[in-house]
Amino acid sequence: MSDVLVLIEQTKGEVKKVSLELLAMAAKVGSPVAVVLGPGADSTSGLLGEHGAKKVYVDSNEIYVNQIVVPTVTALTSVINELKPVAVLVPSSADSKEVAGRLALTCNSGVITDASDISADLSVTQNIFGGATIVTSKVTTGTPIITVRPNSIAPVTGGATAEVIALAVTHESGSTSVTNRVAVAKSGRPDLSEAAIVVSGGRGVASEDGFKNLIEPLADLLGAAVGASRAATDAGWYPHQFQVGQTGKTVSPQLYLASGISGAIQHRAGMQTSKTVVVVNKDPEAPIFDLADFGVVGDLNEVLPDLTARIKARK
Amino acid sequence: MGVTALKICVCIKQVPDSWAEKKLTAADNTLDRAAADRVVNELDEYAVEEALKIVEAGEGEVTILSVGPVEAADSIRKAISMGAHAGIHIVDDAIHGSDAVATSLVISEALKNRDFDLIIFGSESTDARMSVVPAMVAARLNLPQMTFAKKVEVSAGALTIQRQTETGYDEVKSSLPAVVSVVEKINEPRYPSFKNIMAAKKAPLETLSLADLGVAASSVGQANAWSAVSAFADRPAKPAGTKVVDDGNGAAQLEEFLVTAKFI
Ligand SMILES: Cc1cc2nc3c(=O)[nH]c(=O)nc-3n(C[C@H](O)[C@H](O)[C@H](O)COP(=O)(O)OP(=O)(O)OC[C@H]3O[C@@H](n4cnc5c(N)ncnc54)[C@H](O)[C@@H]3O)c2cc1C
């Protein structure tokens, strides 16, 4: 079967769930081959094999985290030239989309971003205009390079031990250097773009304390990630990393619970493909209700604490 | 700030107003640009603002570059009216329907040999949303790729940015010239002053065709794109959901919905 290359995203050996989803997507098209780069890469092959990778190309070089994007492009290009895969799949993260863009140039190949599905003939499904339009497209030149959105497919387990291949790449001296990494404290909640449930708050939450007292406790009871509208992140009530929407994260969870969010087009762009949407908003005319499977017209200061108490009582 | 004047180019795109409903054209599967007002891509306004702030802190000139149909000239003047100095408009019928590969080629060919110290983009266009053109232009011009900046600092020949990441940010250094893209948290774009609006009307605007750039028409346009749309459809309308007005019972009804749907 033809090889399908998958770029694995990982930090210090911790593999992102989207990477495992991509292995499942790759299996629909051919034989998944993982490329895993950066410190910690060498500890991932077991997990990747278990999730369907037949081969795993590994390079733990620090260079992949110390420079922006270019070393990853160099490594992938060398594997593509060697293996001649039928397609290359990368996650739809900011970094990996840039990798895809540059890869298109080094491999003279077309690139399609933000796929939600790929069929066996390599037709790609995308949801565009904030999910309002569904497009089918295809790369017509070179090796299709496709970025895939998180939560587009469930990971598959039960794979065998993968063949591990040490990757030896010669890198040119780089033009960018990462001198410091600053991470916001990890919350212990699931990653926003990968979470099955997202509990989101907007301007209606009204303060930082509102997020702490109303949104976070509900999220924690549901095992959910917390999201926020731009109005809430701009006001400083919640960090930008948690913004959902056009200039924040795109999420596609099983359940999206939006409280105090009006549903501006830029917000919908980040959550419109959620499977189930639940809304709490005091304005019955708020556009977010158009997306709601279940909506409560009411004050979130009343509804959310009551709901949280009820769920707690069930446990 | 360095002592020498900086030459900055900001690349902007004219897009349909993101508040308007966007549609594809049945005839050729490209964006129906007539269906919505045309505006400067909102995310590019942050790029223009950042360029202006950099030259205002020292000295230099800001040029606005755009690839787009005849009407895009309005958007270039609109961007200039924020306080920029000149514009470059690349317009050619053959460009219609180009993919990111071709667009990045046209931009790079227009930029090379112009000695810009900084080339600044917005982080994405609100219509295509691919977020790949800045990286492609950096690759084509063989310049440092300093993208997704939430902070930019220029000092004598060197550039430092805070690159927004999934978990926070990275501090990244490079030399100049460089290609930068900025995210919306970086600044608050200004409104054009009356004086600058008047000045923008007279600002020099260079109009170039593909022939002027030496780019073959066969390497751009929809027919030569490396990917193609084969079909599109509206997302099937969601069946209307249940909407209840909270009379003290809202949370209980919501709980029941979540139980039935097996979320709790
Ligand atoms: C280029 C660009 C990019 C953007 N990117 C994003 C993005 O990524 N993400 C994003 O979210 N936005 C984005 N926006 C902003 C977007 O246009 C809206 O301004 C924003 O989404 C509004 O946030 P909101 O719904 O929280 O606030 P509002 O629109 O002010 O809505 C607040 C809602 O809360 C309700 N409410 C108030 N009090 C209560 C209460 N006590 N109980 C219940 N309900 C209450 C109100 O009825 C209202 O519906 C972008 C805009 C631009 C121009």
XYZ file of C-alpha atoms and ligand atoms in Angstrom:
632
model
C 0.000 0.000 0.000
C 1.192 3.532 -0.664
C 2.734 5.494 2.165
C 0.975 8.507 3.686
C 3.263 10.759 5.689
C 1.976 12.199 8.963
C 3.747 14.989 10.839
C 3.416 14.215 14.557
C 3.149 17.151 16.972
C 4.704 16.425 20.350
C 6.368 18.237 23.218
C 9.039 16.375 25.186
C 7.532 13.045 24.244
C 3.944 14.035 24.943
C 2.079 13.389 21.685
C -0.856 15.639 20.843
C -4.147 13.855 20.302
C -4.555 15.448 16.856
C -1.459 13.532 15.712
C -3.135 10.224 16.577
C -6.261 11.380 14.724
C -4.102 12.078 11.679
C -2.762 8.504 11.760
C -6.378 7.285 11.603
C -7.089 9.692 8.717
C -3.941 8.493 6.912
C -5.073 4.865 7.246
C -8.143 5.738 5.136
C -5.831 6.635 2.263
C -2.809 4.363 2.592
C -0.163 3.119 4.986
C 0.557 5.673 7.765
C 4.187 6.710 8.192
C 4.907 9.031 11.110
C 7.603 11.693 11.208
C 8.330 12.837 14.740
C 10.830 15.588 15.446
C 12.409 17.397 18.385
C 13.413 16.472 21.956
C 11.339 13.542 23.207
C 10.670 12.203 19.706
C 12.508 8.964 20.467
C 10.038 7.963 23.188
C 6.919 8.072 21.014
C 7.227 5.178 18.564
C 5.353 2.681 20.781
C 2.314 4.920 21.025
C 2.436 5.787 17.320
C 2.653 2.117 16.291
C -0.254 1.290 18.572
C -2.239 4.011 16.753
C -1.526 2.644 13.315
C 1.872 3.984 12.209
C 3.689 1.319 10.191
C 6.971 3.215 10.186
C 8.208 6.014 12.411
C 10.966 8.387 11.314
C 12.577 9.894 14.407
C 14.946 12.805 14.985
C 15.296 14.192 18.532
C 17.504 17.123 17.485
C 16.914 20.351 19.444
C 17.026 22.341 16.227
C 13.312 21.676 15.609
C 12.307 23.721 18.637
C 15.105 26.259 18.468
C 14.218 27.643 15.041
C 10.915 28.562 13.461
C 9.427 25.987 11.069
C 12.337 25.669 8.606
C 14.118 22.593 10.108
C 10.823 20.690 10.130
C 10.347 21.522 6.442
C 13.874 20.300 5.693
C 13.272 17.000 7.496
C 9.911 16.344 5.870
C 11.280 17.212 2.441
C 14.023 14.622 2.824
C 11.539 11.906 3.851
C 9.201 12.849 0.991
C 12.036 12.622 -1.519
C 13.021 9.211 -0.181
C 9.569 7.628 0.232
C 7.502 9.359 -2.457
C 4.321 9.161 -0.359
C 0.886 9.680 -1.934
C 0.057 12.450 0.522
C 1.408 14.378 3.492
C -0.882 15.159 6.425
C -0.086 17.769 9.060
C -2.231 19.173 11.870
C -4.031 22.478 11.273
C -2.058 24.328 13.948
C -0.434 27.691 13.224
C 3.046 26.135 13.097
C 2.154 23.142 11.008
C 0.152 25.193 8.508
C 3.301 27.222 7.923
C 5.232 23.979 7.524
C 2.658 22.925 4.915
C 3.010 26.222 3.056
C 6.788 25.978 2.788
C 6.617 22.275 1.971
C 4.423 23.110 -1.006
C 7.317 25.146 -2.387
C 10.121 22.667 -1.643
C 8.085 19.781 -3.119
C 6.339 21.680 -5.939
C 3.034 20.489 -4.579
C -0.397 21.924 -3.987
C -1.559 22.508 -0.439
C -5.050 22.414 1.081
C -5.594 23.665 4.620
C -8.141 22.868 7.327
C -9.516 19.606 5.974
C -12.291 17.954 7.980
C -12.185 14.765 5.933
C -10.116 13.044 3.250
C -11.450 10.256 1.069
C -9.577 7.346 -0.460
C -9.187 9.210 -3.771
C -7.618 12.118 -1.830
C -10.599 14.438 -2.250
C -10.617 16.813 0.674
C -13.618 18.198 2.523
C -13.342 21.653 4.088
C -15.823 23.749 6.020
C -15.269 27.350 4.977
C -16.786 30.731 5.795
C -17.081 29.728 9.423
C -18.608 26.379 8.570
C -21.441 27.788 6.439
C -20.163 26.237 3.205
C -18.807 22.753 2.596
C -16.188 22.503 -0.142
C -14.671 19.491 -1.851
C -11.277 20.030 -3.422
C -8.247 18.176 -4.623
C -4.561 18.830 -5.056
C -3.774 18.624 -8.759
C 0.013 19.047 -8.758
C 2.688 17.110 -6.883
C 2.258 15.294 -3.566
C -0.941 16.536 -1.887
C -0.073 18.400 1.302
C -3.117 18.580 3.529
C -3.594 20.181 6.937
C -6.291 18.478 9.014
C -8.388 20.046 11.760
C -8.390 18.497 15.239
C -11.427 16.353 16.157
C -12.096 15.403 12.522
C -11.770 11.656 13.165
C -11.380 9.387 16.194
C -7.948 7.855 16.844
C -7.735 4.112 16.189
C -5.808 1.732 18.440
C -4.730 -1.889 18.075
C -1.808 -1.313 15.711
C 1.407 -3.306 15.758
C 4.963 -2.332 16.580
C 6.194 0.222 14.090
C 9.502 0.045 12.290
C 11.631 2.870 13.733
C 13.998 4.691 11.406
C 16.513 7.238 12.663
C 16.372 10.289 10.492
C 19.651 11.928 9.559
C 19.089 15.391 8.134
C 21.607 18.061 7.264
C 20.293 21.474 8.222
C 21.516 24.766 6.864
C 22.455 27.363 9.448
C 19.172 28.941 10.437
C 18.069 32.549 10.246
C 15.830 32.553 13.332
C 16.623 31.541 16.888
C 14.234 30.963 19.751
C 15.870 32.494 22.824
C 13.169 31.976 25.403
C 9.921 30.052 25.795
C 7.140 31.417 27.955
C 4.186 29.169 28.752
C 1.083 30.116 30.646
C 0.613 27.840 33.627
C -0.998 24.552 32.609
C -4.485 24.214 33.995
C -4.874 20.452 34.149
C -7.914 20.822 31.902
C -7.975 19.184 28.487
C -6.401 21.041 25.595
C -8.931 23.486 24.114
C -8.642 22.461 20.466
C -8.835 18.767 21.361
C -11.413 18.736 24.156
C -14.638 16.734 23.823
C -16.522 19.397 25.780
C -15.855 23.151 25.800
C -17.476 25.509 28.299
C -17.155 29.026 26.915
C -17.871 32.464 28.316
C -18.198 35.905 26.756
C -18.857 39.511 27.673
C -21.898 38.395 29.665
C -19.598 36.675 32.179
C -18.618 40.221 33.092
C -15.320 39.711 34.965
C -12.278 37.577 35.689
C -14.110 36.385 38.801
C -17.047 35.399 36.646
C -14.790 32.973 34.789
C -13.349 31.676 38.058
C -16.683 31.254 39.836
C -19.140 30.390 37.076
C -17.311 28.981 34.043
C -14.365 27.031 35.484
C -16.314 25.008 38.103
C -18.815 23.889 35.476
C -16.000 23.029 33.075
C -14.237 20.980 35.732
C -17.370 19.009 36.593
C -17.815 18.139 32.918
C -14.116 17.422 32.353
C -14.217 20.226 29.810
C -11.832 22.832 28.468
C -12.622 26.514 29.059
C -13.069 28.814 26.071
C -13.711 32.537 25.758
C -14.935 35.065 23.239
C -12.682 37.845 22.057
C -14.659 40.349 24.129
C -13.640 38.360 27.218
C -9.970 37.942 26.263
C -9.653 41.584 25.170
C -11.034 42.619 28.552
C -8.325 40.524 30.203
C -10.793 38.237 31.976
C -9.265 35.137 30.421
C -5.947 34.558 28.560
C -5.862 34.845 24.794
C -4.766 31.196 24.471
C -8.354 30.284 25.236
C -10.022 32.508 22.656
C -12.349 30.643 20.309
C -12.970 32.074 16.866
C -11.429 33.420 13.755
C -8.354 34.802 15.485
C -8.361 32.234 18.249
C -8.715 28.474 18.283
C -11.025 26.489 16.048
C -12.829 23.876 18.089
C -15.089 21.046 17.045
C -16.104 19.353 20.296
C -18.985 16.991 20.983
C -20.520 19.692 23.173
C -19.997 23.478 23.114
C -21.662 25.354 25.944
C -21.725 29.114 25.235
C -22.729 31.497 27.999
C -22.933 35.253 27.610
C -21.718 35.055 24.013
C -23.732 36.771 21.274
C -22.469 34.641 18.384
C -20.695 37.160 16.158
C -19.605 35.718 12.816
C -15.948 35.727 13.942
C -16.827 33.677 17.011
C -18.958 31.236 15.051
C -16.013 30.720 12.689
C -14.275 28.921 15.549
C -17.088 26.717 16.843
C -19.726 26.287 14.162
C -18.804 22.661 13.486
C -19.337 21.629 17.130
C -21.594 18.558 17.215
C -23.952 19.858 19.915
C -24.310 23.501 20.958
C -25.921 24.653 24.188
C -26.529 28.348 24.870
C -27.276 30.458 27.911
C -28.007 34.074 26.985
C -30.412 36.648 28.343
C -31.130 38.125 24.915
C -33.622 35.891 23.046
C -32.527 37.546 19.776
C -28.804 36.710 20.172
C -27.610 35.096 16.900
C -25.902 32.274 18.812
C -29.357 30.752 19.373
C -29.463 29.941 15.625
C -26.784 27.314 16.276
C -28.212 26.016 19.531
C -29.520 22.488 19.963
C -30.717 23.645 23.342
C -30.906 27.258 24.473
C -31.891 28.874 27.734
C -33.001 32.486 27.595
C -31.891 33.650 30.997
C -29.302 35.241 33.247
C -26.152 33.158 33.382
C -25.611 34.303 36.969
C -28.723 32.309 37.864
C -28.578 29.425 35.403
C -24.911 28.413 35.636
C -24.628 28.072 39.448
C -27.899 26.142 39.508
C -26.734 23.845 36.713
C -23.352 23.323 38.384
C -25.033 22.424 41.688
C -27.352 19.991 39.932
C -24.544 18.198 38.138
C -22.562 18.052 41.363
C -25.570 16.537 43.151
C -25.739 13.761 40.541
C -22.161 12.650 41.167
C 16.048 52.199 17.150
C 18.904 52.139 14.683
C 20.194 55.314 13.144
C 19.322 54.424 9.582
C 15.853 54.959 8.192
C 13.828 51.767 7.842
C 12.024 50.794 4.682
C 8.943 48.772 5.541
C 6.480 47.125 3.190
C 3.083 46.001 4.467
C 1.263 43.463 2.314
C -2.496 43.783 2.485
C -5.405 41.995 0.881
C -8.778 43.338 -0.117
C -11.468 40.969 1.149
C -15.238 40.870 1.404
C -16.401 42.452 4.649
C -16.181 39.676 7.228
C -19.481 40.794 8.734
C -21.229 40.086 5.449
C -22.324 36.635 4.364
C -19.778 35.171 1.972
C -20.653 32.998 -1.030
C -18.819 31.115 -3.737
C -19.665 31.771 -7.397
C -21.225 28.787 -9.151
C -19.490 29.669 -12.429
C -15.926 29.004 -11.285
C -16.018 28.107 -7.561
C -14.175 31.296 -6.566
C -15.219 33.828 -3.983
C -18.125 36.008 -5.089
C -16.505 39.375 -4.433
C -19.467 41.325 -5.746
C -21.757 39.860 -3.072
C -20.196 41.797 -0.193
C -18.528 45.145 0.444
C -14.794 45.144 -0.130
C -12.618 46.143 2.787
C -8.998 45.914 3.871
C -8.551 42.532 5.568
C -9.053 43.569 9.208
C -6.035 41.577 10.351
C -3.818 43.547 7.950
C -4.706 46.776 9.746
C -2.641 45.535 12.685
C 0.289 45.089 10.297
C -0.076 48.650 8.989
C -0.334 49.997 12.548
C 2.788 48.116 13.646
C 4.762 49.408 10.652
C 3.691 52.975 11.399
C 4.639 52.603 15.071
C 8.083 51.322 14.122
C 8.879 54.196 11.762
C 7.379 56.750 14.128
C 9.720 55.547 16.887
C 12.673 56.329 14.608
C 12.522 57.173 10.975
C 11.546 55.452 7.800
C 8.876 54.889 5.203
C 5.948 52.543 4.930
C 4.826 51.206 1.557
C 1.573 49.306 1.119
C 1.582 46.424 -1.379
C -1.449 44.555 -2.617
C -2.147 41.978 -5.303
C -5.729 42.227 -6.441
C -8.276 43.440 -8.953
C -8.587 47.096 -10.045
C -10.809 47.850 -7.026
C -8.021 46.836 -4.640
C -6.487 50.267 -5.287
C -9.184 51.672 -2.968
C -7.990 49.413 -0.181
C -4.372 50.419 -0.766
C -5.351 54.110 -0.444
C -7.400 53.256 2.622
C -4.333 51.654 4.222
C -2.137 54.573 3.154
C -4.594 56.929 4.824
C -3.609 55.439 8.186
C -0.293 57.256 7.623
C 1.719 55.232 5.102
C 3.704 56.852 2.326
C 3.291 54.995 -0.952
C 1.593 52.045 -2.581
C 2.313 49.227 -4.998
C -0.635 47.604 -6.742
C -0.158 44.442 -8.754
C -3.130 43.966 -10.992
C -3.558 41.567 -13.873
C -6.601 39.673 -15.120
C -4.515 36.512 -15.257
C -4.146 36.529 -11.451
C -7.844 35.804 -10.763
C -8.304 32.557 -8.860
C -4.627 32.172 -7.933
C -3.724 29.844 -5.059
C -1.336 30.699 -2.225
C 1.602 29.276 -4.179
C 1.016 31.716 -7.052
C 0.116 34.660 -4.821
C 3.337 34.230 -2.867
C 5.249 34.109 -6.157
C 3.757 37.394 -7.375
C 4.387 39.143 -4.043
C 7.957 37.850 -3.850
C 8.784 38.922 -7.379
C 7.453 42.394 -6.621
C 9.443 42.642 -3.382
C 12.816 41.330 -4.501
C 15.434 43.969 -5.278
C 13.482 46.639 -3.449
C 15.614 46.506 -0.303
C 12.843 46.537 2.256
C 14.146 46.005 5.792
C 10.868 44.572 6.985
C 7.949 42.983 5.178
C 4.904 42.786 7.425
C 1.709 40.765 6.956
C -1.439 40.217 8.980
C -1.642 36.710 10.441
C -4.270 35.550 7.931
C -6.890 36.834 5.526
C -10.445 36.720 6.799
C -11.644 35.089 3.570
C -9.163 32.351 2.630
C -7.825 31.832 6.170
C -4.864 29.699 5.094
C -2.200 31.601 7.004
C 0.555 30.372 4.697
C 1.478 33.289 2.433
C 3.896 35.035 4.852
C 5.839 31.774 5.359
C 5.913 31.160 1.613
C 7.169 34.669 0.883
C 9.903 34.255 3.508
C 10.906 30.965 1.868
C 10.927 32.421 -1.640
C 12.968 35.484 -0.649
C 15.193 33.375 1.624
C 14.577 35.753 4.546
C 14.018 34.958 8.236
C 10.409 33.945 8.882
C 9.280 35.828 12.004
C 5.586 35.035 12.059
C 2.658 35.277 14.506
C 4.289 38.144 16.393
C 2.417 39.632 19.324
C 5.301 42.003 19.947
C 7.962 43.355 17.571
C 11.196 45.119 18.506
C 13.617 46.509 15.949
C 17.117 47.607 16.924
C 20.186 48.270 14.819
C 19.955 45.511 12.223
C 18.263 43.032 14.559
C 14.722 41.949 15.166
C 13.137 40.369 18.231
C 9.560 39.150 18.340
C 7.268 37.369 20.727
C 5.824 34.589 18.611
C 2.411 33.514 19.840
C 2.283 29.767 20.502
C -0.430 27.350 21.569
C 0.715 27.591 25.174
C 2.117 31.136 25.472
C 4.862 32.714 23.406
C 8.437 32.211 22.228
C 10.987 34.988 22.086
C 12.674 34.805 18.696
C 15.579 36.741 17.235
C 16.713 37.294 13.672
C 18.643 39.748 11.580
C 17.068 42.223 9.156
C 15.695 42.145 6.544
C 12.948 39.781 7.653
C 9.375 38.746 6.961
C 6.998 39.306 9.867
C 3.348 38.484 10.451
C 1.465 39.995 13.365
C -1.500 38.785 15.414
C -4.373 40.946 16.490
C -3.249 41.275 20.115
C -0.223 43.356 19.052
C -1.782 46.824 18.913
C -4.916 48.867 18.342
C -5.079 50.110 14.726
C -5.630 53.857 14.430
C -8.363 55.609 12.520
C -7.130 57.681 9.571
C -6.915 61.400 10.283
C -8.555 63.852 7.903
C -5.130 65.135 6.897
C -3.898 61.624 6.080
C -7.060 60.817 4.144
C -6.395 63.821 1.927
C -2.703 62.931 1.614
C -3.564 59.333 0.655
C -5.492 60.569 -2.355
C -2.277 61.999 -3.760
C 0.176 59.399 -2.510
C 2.245 57.765 -5.266
C 0.736 54.455 -6.378
C 2.823 52.234 -8.608
C 0.677 49.916 -10.741
C 2.394 46.815 -12.056
C 1.309 43.951 -14.302
C 2.676 40.406 -14.398
C 4.733 41.403 -17.437
C 6.294 44.246 -15.422
C 7.362 41.691 -12.823
C 8.521 39.135 -15.370
C 6.059 36.549 -14.046
C 4.573 34.240 -16.695
C 0.779 34.206 -16.822
C 1.068 30.420 -17.005
C 2.341 30.279 -13.415
C -0.646 32.046 -11.863
C -4.429 32.059 -12.022
C -7.103 29.498 -11.391
C -6.257 27.264 -14.359
C -2.685 26.916 -13.128
C -3.424 26.483 -9.427
C -1.981 23.375 -7.774
C -5.296 22.562 -6.148
C -8.860 22.880 -7.375
C -12.332 23.052 -5.892
C -14.593 20.437 -7.446
C -17.857 21.099 -5.592
C -19.391 23.170 -2.850
C -22.660 23.256 -0.981
C -24.242 25.127 1.870
C -23.968 23.291 5.151
C -27.370 21.703 5.668
C -29.330 23.979 7.991
C -29.405 22.636 11.501
C -32.893 21.651 12.597
C -34.094 24.330 14.982
C -33.185 23.450 18.544
C -35.198 23.781 21.701
C -35.323 27.216 23.304
C -36.700 27.706 26.786
C -37.156 30.906 28.758
C -35.764 30.601 32.257
C -38.525 30.935 34.825
C -36.413 29.430 37.565
C -36.481 26.073 35.804
C -33.931 26.774 33.065
C -31.033 24.968 34.713
C -33.187 21.898 35.391
C -34.306 21.781 31.753
C -30.723 22.200 30.580
C -29.640 19.417 32.935
C -32.300 17.156 31.478
C -31.096 17.906 27.939
C -27.499 17.092 28.897
C -28.599 13.844 30.547
C -30.670 12.763 27.551
C -27.755 13.565 25.240
C -25.522 11.501 27.612
C -23.128 14.340 28.435
C -23.780 13.801 32.145
C -10.791 40.667 12.669
C -11.657 40.237 13.800
C -11.390 39.028 14.413
C -12.183 38.584 15.477
N -11.899 37.379 16.044
C -12.702 36.920 17.033
C -12.473 35.648 17.636
O -11.523 34.937 17.308
N -13.307 35.230 18.599
C -14.358 35.978 19.031
O -15.082 35.512 19.923
N -14.582 37.181 18.494
C -13.779 37.680 17.521
N -14.005 38.921 17.019
C -14.955 39.795 17.730
C -16.395 39.553 17.405
O -16.751 40.354 16.298
C -17.292 39.975 18.601
O -17.020 41.307 18.933
C -17.075 39.117 19.851
O -17.166 37.747 19.524
C -18.142 39.459 20.881
O -17.945 38.726 22.052
P -19.168 38.381 22.974
O -20.167 37.573 22.239
O -18.624 37.810 24.229
O -19.735 39.834 23.339
P -21.081 40.543 22.905
O -21.261 40.515 21.460
O -21.091 41.834 23.599
O -22.193 39.596 23.513
C -22.405 39.439 24.880
C -23.634 38.567 25.031
O -23.788 38.262 26.398
C -25.176 38.316 26.723
N -25.253 38.587 28.152
C -24.849 39.701 28.825
N -25.058 39.565 30.131
C -25.606 38.343 30.316
C -26.053 37.627 31.465
N -25.966 38.124 32.695
N -26.572 36.401 31.283
C -26.691 35.861 30.037
N -26.285 36.501 28.922
C -25.738 37.728 29.061
C -25.728 39.408 25.846
O -27.117 39.205 25.655
C -24.914 39.230 24.563
O -25.580 38.376 23.665
C -13.248 39.384 15.957
C -13.511 40.601 15.336
C -12.737 41.030 14.278
C -13.055 42.335 13.645
